[in-house]
Short mmCIF file of C-alpha atoms in Angstrom, two decimals:
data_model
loop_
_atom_site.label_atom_id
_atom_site.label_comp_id
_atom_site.label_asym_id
_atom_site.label_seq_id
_atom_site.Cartn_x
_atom_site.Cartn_y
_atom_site.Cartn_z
CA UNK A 10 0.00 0.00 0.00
CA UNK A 11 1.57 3.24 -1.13
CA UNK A 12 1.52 6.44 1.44
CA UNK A 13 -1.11 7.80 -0.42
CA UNK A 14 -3.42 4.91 -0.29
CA UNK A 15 -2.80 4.47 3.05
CA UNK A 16 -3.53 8.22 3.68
CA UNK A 17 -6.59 8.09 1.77
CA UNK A 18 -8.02 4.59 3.60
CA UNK A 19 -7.44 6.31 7.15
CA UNK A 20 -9.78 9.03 6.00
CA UNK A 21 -12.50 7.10 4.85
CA UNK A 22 -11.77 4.53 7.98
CA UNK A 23 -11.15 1.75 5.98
CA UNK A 24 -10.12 -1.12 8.06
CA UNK A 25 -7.50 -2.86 5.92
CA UNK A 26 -6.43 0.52 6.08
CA UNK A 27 -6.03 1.44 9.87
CA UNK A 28 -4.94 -2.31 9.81
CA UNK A 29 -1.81 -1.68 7.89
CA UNK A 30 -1.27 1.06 9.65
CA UNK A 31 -1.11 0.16 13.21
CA UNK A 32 1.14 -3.11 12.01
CA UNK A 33 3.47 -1.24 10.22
CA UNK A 34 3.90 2.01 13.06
CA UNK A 35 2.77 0.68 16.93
CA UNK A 36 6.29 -0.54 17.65
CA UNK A 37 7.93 2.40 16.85
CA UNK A 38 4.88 4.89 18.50
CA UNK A 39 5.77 2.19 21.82
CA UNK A 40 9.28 2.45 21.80
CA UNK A 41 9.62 6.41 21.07
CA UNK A 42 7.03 6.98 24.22
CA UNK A 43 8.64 4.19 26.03
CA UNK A 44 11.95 6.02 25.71
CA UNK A 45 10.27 9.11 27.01
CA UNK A 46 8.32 8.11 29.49
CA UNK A 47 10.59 4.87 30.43
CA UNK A 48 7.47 3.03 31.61
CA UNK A 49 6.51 0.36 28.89
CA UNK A 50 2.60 0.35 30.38
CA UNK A 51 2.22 4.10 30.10
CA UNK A 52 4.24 3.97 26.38
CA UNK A 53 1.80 1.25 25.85
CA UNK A 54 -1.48 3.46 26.61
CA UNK A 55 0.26 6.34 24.79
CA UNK A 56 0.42 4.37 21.52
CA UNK A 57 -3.81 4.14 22.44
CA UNK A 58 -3.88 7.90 22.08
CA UNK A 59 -1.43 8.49 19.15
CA UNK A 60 -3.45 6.46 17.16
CA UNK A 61 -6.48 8.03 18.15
CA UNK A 62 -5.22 11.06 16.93
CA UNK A 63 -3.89 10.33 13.83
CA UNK A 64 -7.69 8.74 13.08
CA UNK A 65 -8.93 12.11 14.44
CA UNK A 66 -5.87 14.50 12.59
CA UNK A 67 -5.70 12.75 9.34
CA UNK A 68 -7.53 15.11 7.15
CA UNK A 69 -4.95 18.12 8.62
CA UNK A 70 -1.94 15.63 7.53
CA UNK A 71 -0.11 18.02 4.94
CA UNK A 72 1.79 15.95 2.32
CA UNK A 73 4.64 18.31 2.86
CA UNK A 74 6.29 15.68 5.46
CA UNK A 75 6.26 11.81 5.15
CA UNK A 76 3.53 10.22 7.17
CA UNK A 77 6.52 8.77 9.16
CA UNK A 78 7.66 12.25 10.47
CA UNK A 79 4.18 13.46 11.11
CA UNK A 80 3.15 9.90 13.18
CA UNK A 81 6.98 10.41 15.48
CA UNK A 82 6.27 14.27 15.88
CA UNK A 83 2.15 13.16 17.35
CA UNK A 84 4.25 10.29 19.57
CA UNK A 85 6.79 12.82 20.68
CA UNK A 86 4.28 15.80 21.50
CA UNK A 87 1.50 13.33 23.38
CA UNK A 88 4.92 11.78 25.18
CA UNK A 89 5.63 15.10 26.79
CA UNK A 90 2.12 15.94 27.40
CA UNK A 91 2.23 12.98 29.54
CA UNK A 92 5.32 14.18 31.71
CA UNK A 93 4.47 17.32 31.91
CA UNK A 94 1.14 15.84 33.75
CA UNK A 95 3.16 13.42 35.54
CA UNK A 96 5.38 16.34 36.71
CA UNK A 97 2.40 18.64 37.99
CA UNK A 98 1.57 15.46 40.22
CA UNK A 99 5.21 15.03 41.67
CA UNK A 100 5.17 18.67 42.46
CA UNK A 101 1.62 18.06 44.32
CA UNK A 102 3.02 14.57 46.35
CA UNK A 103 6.77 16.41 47.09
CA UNK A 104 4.74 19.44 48.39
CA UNK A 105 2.58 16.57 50.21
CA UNK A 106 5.89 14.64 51.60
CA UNK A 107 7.09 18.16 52.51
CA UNK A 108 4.51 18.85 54.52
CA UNK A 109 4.27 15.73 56.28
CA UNK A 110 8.12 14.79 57.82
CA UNK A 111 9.66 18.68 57.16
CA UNK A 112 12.99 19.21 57.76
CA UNK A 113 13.78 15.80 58.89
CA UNK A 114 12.02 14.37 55.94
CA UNK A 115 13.92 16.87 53.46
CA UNK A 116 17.45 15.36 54.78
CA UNK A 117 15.78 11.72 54.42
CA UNK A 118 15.15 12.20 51.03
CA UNK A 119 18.80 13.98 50.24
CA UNK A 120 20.41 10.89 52.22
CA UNK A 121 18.38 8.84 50.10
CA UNK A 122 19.27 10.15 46.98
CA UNK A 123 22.90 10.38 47.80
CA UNK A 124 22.97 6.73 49.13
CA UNK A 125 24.62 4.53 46.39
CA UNK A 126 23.25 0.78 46.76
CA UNK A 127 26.16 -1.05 45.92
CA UNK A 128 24.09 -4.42 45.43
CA UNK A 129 21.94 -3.49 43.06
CA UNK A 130 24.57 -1.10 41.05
CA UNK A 131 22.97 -1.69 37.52
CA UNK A 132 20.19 -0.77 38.83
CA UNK A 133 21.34 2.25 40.14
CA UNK A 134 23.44 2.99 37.08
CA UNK A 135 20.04 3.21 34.91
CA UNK A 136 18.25 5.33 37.13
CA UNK A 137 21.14 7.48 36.96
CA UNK A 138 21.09 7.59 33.00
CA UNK A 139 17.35 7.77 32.69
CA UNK A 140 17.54 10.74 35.57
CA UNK A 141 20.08 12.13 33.54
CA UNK A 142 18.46 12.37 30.17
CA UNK A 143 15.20 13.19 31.95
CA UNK A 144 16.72 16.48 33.21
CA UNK A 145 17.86 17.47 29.98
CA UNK A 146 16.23 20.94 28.56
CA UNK A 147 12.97 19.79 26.53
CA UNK A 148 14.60 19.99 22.76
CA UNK A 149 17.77 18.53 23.50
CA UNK A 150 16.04 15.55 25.35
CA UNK A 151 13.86 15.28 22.49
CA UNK A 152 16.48 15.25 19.68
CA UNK A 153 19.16 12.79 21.74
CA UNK A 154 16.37 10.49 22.32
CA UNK A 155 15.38 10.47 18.70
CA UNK A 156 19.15 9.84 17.60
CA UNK A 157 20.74 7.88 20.52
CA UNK A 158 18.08 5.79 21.33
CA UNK A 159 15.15 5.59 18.31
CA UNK A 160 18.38 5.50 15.57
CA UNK A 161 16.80 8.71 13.27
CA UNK A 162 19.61 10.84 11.38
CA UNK A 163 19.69 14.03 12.23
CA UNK A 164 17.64 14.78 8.93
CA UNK A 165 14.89 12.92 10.05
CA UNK A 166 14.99 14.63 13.48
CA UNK A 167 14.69 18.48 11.63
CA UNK A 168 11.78 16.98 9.95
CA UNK A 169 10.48 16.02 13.16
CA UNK A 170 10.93 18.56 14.64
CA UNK A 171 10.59 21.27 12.10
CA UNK A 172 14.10 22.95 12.36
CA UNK A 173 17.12 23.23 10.34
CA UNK A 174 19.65 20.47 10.51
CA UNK A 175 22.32 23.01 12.34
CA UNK A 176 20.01 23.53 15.19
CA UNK A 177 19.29 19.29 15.96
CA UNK A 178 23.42 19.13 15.41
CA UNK A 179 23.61 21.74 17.77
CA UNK A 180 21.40 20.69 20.12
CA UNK A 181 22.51 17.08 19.97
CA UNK A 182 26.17 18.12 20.79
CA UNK A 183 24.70 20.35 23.87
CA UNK A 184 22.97 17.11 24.96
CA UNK A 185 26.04 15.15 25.07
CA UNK A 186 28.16 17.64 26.66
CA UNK A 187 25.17 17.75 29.52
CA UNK A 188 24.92 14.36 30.38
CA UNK A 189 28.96 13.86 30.23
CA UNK A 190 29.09 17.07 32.99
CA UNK A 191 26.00 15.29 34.84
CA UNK A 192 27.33 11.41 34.45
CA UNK A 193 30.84 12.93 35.45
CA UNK A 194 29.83 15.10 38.45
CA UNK A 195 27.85 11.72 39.56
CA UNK A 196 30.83 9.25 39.63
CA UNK A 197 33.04 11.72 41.25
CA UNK A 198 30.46 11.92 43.79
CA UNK A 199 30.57 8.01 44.35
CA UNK A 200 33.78 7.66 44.57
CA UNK A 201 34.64 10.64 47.07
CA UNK A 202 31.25 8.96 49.37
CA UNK A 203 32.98 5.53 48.98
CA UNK A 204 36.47 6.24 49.90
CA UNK B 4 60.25 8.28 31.45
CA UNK B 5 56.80 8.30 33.71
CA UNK B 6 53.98 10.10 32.21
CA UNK B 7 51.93 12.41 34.42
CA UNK B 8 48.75 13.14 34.20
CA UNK B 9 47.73 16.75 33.22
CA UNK B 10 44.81 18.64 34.22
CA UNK B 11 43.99 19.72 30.63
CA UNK B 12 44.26 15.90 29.47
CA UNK B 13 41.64 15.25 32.03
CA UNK B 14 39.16 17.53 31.12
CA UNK B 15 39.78 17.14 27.36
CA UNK B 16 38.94 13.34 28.37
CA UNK B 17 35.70 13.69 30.56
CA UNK B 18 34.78 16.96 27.63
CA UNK B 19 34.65 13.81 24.80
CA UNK B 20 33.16 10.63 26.70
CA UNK B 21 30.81 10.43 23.40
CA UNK B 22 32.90 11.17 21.01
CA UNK B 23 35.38 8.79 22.23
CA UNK B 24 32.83 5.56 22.50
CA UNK B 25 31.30 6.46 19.52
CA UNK B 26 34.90 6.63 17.53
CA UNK B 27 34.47 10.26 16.83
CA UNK B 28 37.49 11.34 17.37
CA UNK B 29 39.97 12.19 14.85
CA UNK B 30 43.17 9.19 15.01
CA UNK B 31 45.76 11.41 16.57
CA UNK B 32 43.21 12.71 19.67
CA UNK B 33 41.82 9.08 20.01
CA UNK B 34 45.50 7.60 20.40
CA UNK B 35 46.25 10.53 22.84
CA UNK B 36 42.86 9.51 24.93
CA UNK B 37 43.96 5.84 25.33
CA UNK B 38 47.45 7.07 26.07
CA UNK B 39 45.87 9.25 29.07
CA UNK B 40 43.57 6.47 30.45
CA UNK B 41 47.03 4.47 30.61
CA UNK B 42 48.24 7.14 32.54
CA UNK B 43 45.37 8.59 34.64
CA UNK B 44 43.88 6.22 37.28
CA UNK B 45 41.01 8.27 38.17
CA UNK B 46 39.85 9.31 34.34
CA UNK B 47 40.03 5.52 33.21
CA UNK B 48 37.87 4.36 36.08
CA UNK B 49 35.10 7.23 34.76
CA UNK B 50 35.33 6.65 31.03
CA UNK B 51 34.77 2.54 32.15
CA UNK B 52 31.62 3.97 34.56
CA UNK B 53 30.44 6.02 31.29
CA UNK B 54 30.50 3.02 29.07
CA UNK B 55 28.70 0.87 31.61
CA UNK B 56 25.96 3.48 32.04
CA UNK B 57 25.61 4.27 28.42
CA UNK B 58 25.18 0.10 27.89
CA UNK B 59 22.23 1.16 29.06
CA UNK B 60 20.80 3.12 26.15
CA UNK B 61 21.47 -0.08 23.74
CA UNK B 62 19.66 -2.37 26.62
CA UNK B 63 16.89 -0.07 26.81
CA UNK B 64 16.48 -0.10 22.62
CA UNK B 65 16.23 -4.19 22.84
CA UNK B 66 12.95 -3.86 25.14
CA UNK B 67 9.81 -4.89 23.06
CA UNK B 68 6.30 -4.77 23.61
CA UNK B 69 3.44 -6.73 24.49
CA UNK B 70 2.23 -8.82 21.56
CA UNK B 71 -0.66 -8.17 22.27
CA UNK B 72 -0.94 -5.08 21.96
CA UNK B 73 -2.21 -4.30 18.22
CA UNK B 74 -5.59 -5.96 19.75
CA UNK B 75 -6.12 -3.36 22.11
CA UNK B 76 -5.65 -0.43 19.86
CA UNK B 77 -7.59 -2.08 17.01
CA UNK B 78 -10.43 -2.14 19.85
CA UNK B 79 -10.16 0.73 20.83
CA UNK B 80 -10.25 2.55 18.21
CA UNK B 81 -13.20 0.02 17.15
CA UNK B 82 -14.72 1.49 20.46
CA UNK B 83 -14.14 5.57 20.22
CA UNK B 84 -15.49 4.81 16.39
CA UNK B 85 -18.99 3.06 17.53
CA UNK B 86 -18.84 6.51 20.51
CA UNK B 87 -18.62 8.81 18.06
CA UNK B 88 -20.55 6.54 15.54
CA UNK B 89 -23.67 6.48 17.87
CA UNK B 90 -23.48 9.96 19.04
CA UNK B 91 -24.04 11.31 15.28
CA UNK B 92 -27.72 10.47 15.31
CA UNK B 93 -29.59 9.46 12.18
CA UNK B 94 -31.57 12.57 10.51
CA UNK B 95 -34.77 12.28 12.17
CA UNK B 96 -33.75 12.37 15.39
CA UNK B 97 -31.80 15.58 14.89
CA UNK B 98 -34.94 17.14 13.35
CA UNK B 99 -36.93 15.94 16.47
CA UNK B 100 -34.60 17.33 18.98
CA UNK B 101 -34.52 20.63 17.22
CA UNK B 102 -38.09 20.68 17.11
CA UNK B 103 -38.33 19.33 21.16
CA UNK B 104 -36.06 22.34 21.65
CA UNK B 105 -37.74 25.11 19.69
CA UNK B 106 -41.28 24.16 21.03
CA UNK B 107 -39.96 24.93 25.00
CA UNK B 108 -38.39 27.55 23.43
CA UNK B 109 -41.72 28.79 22.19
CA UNK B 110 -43.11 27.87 25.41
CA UNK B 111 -41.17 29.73 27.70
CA UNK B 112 -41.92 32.98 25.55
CA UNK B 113 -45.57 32.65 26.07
CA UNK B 114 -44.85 31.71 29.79
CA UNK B 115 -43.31 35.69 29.67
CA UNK B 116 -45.69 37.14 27.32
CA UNK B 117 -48.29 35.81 29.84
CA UNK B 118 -46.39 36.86 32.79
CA UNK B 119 -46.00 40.60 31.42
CA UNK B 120 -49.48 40.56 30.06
CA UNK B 121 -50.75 39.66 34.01
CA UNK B 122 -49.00 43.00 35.21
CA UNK B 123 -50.19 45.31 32.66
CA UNK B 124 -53.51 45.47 33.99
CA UNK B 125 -52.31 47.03 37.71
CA UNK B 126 -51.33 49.98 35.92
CA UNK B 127 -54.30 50.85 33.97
CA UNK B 128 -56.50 50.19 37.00
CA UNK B 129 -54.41 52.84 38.93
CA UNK B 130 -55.00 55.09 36.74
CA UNK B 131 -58.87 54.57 36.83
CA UNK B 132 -58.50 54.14 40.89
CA UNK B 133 -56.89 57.51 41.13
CA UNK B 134 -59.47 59.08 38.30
CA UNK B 135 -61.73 58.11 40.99
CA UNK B 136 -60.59 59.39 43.99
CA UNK B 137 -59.80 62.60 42.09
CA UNK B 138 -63.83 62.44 41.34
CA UNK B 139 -64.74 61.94 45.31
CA UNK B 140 -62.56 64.44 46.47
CA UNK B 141 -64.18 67.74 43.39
CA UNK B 142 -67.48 66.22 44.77
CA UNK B 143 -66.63 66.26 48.47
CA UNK B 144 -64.26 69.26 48.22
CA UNK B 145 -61.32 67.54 49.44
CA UNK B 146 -58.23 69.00 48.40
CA UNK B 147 -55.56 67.14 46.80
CA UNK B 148 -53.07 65.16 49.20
CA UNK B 149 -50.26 66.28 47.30
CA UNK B 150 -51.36 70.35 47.22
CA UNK B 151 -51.66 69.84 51.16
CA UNK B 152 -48.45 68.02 51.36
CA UNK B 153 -46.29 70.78 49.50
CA UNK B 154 -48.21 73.51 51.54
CA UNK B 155 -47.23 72.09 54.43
CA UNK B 156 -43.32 71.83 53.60
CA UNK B 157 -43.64 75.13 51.95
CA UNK B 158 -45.15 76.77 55.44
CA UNK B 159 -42.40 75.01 57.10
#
């Protein structure tokens, strides 16, 4: 089925249609929220909405981009829709926490935090890299996720997200250099706590 | 002769952690890198800690997904279609509602028609009630109230 078939079948809700489409695109919509949201049951309901949209935003699908592009950029924006809810909620329960066991609660939490559990290091080693990119400024997270981790050249990525290829170079080499300074700062930390 | 570590090497090391696992680096900086990790305890033991993290990203790519999860959009979808489906009524029933909705419309303008038309009444009966009085008092020779009223503050 060419694009424009496809295309063309989504409007008119043709099953074979949405079919094809949700065979050929749900692993990638999963894996691009999972690396976003790093939970595979929330990427999983995610991929539930993304399609839902495209069904609802087909007709506004510009042939200007590749269907491709337009599906990653819908994954990417309803991805960070969803942590920026999940965020308003860990304000709401830190404020709660706060509340509840301030100050001795406060230092609880920082001792937790700078506690490294030596018997479950991988563990801790992938919270730290999944902290890491999670704290990255909102374009640069986007665009190192999209290259490091979903494999898309950096020409895909300024399709994506609609700027030049300079800027996703740019902002791909300021991701790097912030989770080397982050990564760094952290094992020079466990190494001065476990002398 | 004992190489030392130097300060710059250091941070030209933990500056190119990428570039350096992902063979970025041009030949002569990438042999100069290896030659400092011989050299440098401390930077060897973070660019190992780097590459063990970063693992991480290639572990994370090999996670799949539930199988089963193509049913559960298909049905979905199948659902929010029969929602939206069933909420576009057929043609008569959008004719009848409009109708339902312009007849209480109609009614509750005749409810305030009737409501006005109830007090309109009062007034013209006033004005016959005070045509009256104004009739008993020329027969009886009462004066006004009001010509009495404004004498009085006028005296005062």
């Amino acid at each position: 089925m060419t694009e424009k078939e496809l295309v063309e079948g989504i409007i008119i809700y043709n099953s074979e249609a949405i079919q094809y489409l949700i065979n050929n695109y749900q692993k990638n919509v999963i894996k691009t929220a999972y690396y976003f949201v790093e939970n595979m049951e929330n990427a999983e309901d995610l991929s539930q909405e993304v399609f839902l949209e495209i069904l609802k935003s087909i007709k506004r699908f510009r042939r200007n981009a590749t269907l491709s592009t337009w599906i990653y950029r819908i994954t990417v924006n309803k991805s960070l829709d969803h942590l920026r809810r999940q965020k308003r909620r860990t304000i709401i329960q830190t404020m709660e926490s706060f509340l509840k066991f301030a100050p001795d609660g406060i230092k609880k939490e920082e001792n937790r935090m700078a506690t490294i559990d030596t018997r479950n290091d991988d563990k801790e080693k992938r919270r730290i890299l999944d902290n890491a990119v999670s704290s990255l400024p909102e374009n640069q997270k986007i665009a190192f996720i999209l290259n490091k981790y979903e494999g898309l050249s950096y020409k895909e990525i300024a399709g994506i997200m609609n700027l030049t290829l300079s800027s996703v170079e740019s902002l791909i080499h300021r991701a790097k250099l912030n989770l080397q300074k982050k990564l760094v700062n952290y094992f020079s930390e466990y190494a001065k706590n476990n002398k | 002769m004992q190489k030392t570590t130097n300060k710059m090497d250091c941070y030209f090391v933990r500056s190119n952690l990428f570039s350096y696992q992902e063979k970025q680096l041009p030949d002569r900086e990438y042999k100069e890198f290896n030659d400092h990790l011989h050299s440098c305890k401390e930077c060897n033991r973070i660019v190992s800690e780097f590459q063990s993290v970063s693992s991480f990203i290639d572990e994370k790519k090999s996670v799949q997904p539930n199988p089963f999860i193509q049913t559960r959009i298909l049905q979905r979808i199948a659902a929010q279609m029969e929602g939206a489906g069933g909420r576009q009524n057929p043609l008569f029933q959008r004719i009848l509602s409009t109708i339902s909705v312009s007849f209480f419309m109609l009614i509750a303008v005749i409810i305030g028609f009737s409501i006005v038309k109830l007090s309109e009444p009062r007034i013209f009966e006033n004005i016959n009630h005070q045509n009256d009085i104004q009739a008993m008092k020329s027969e009886l020779n009462i004066p006004d109230f009001i010509d009495e009223y404004n004498a009085f503050f006028d005296n005062y």
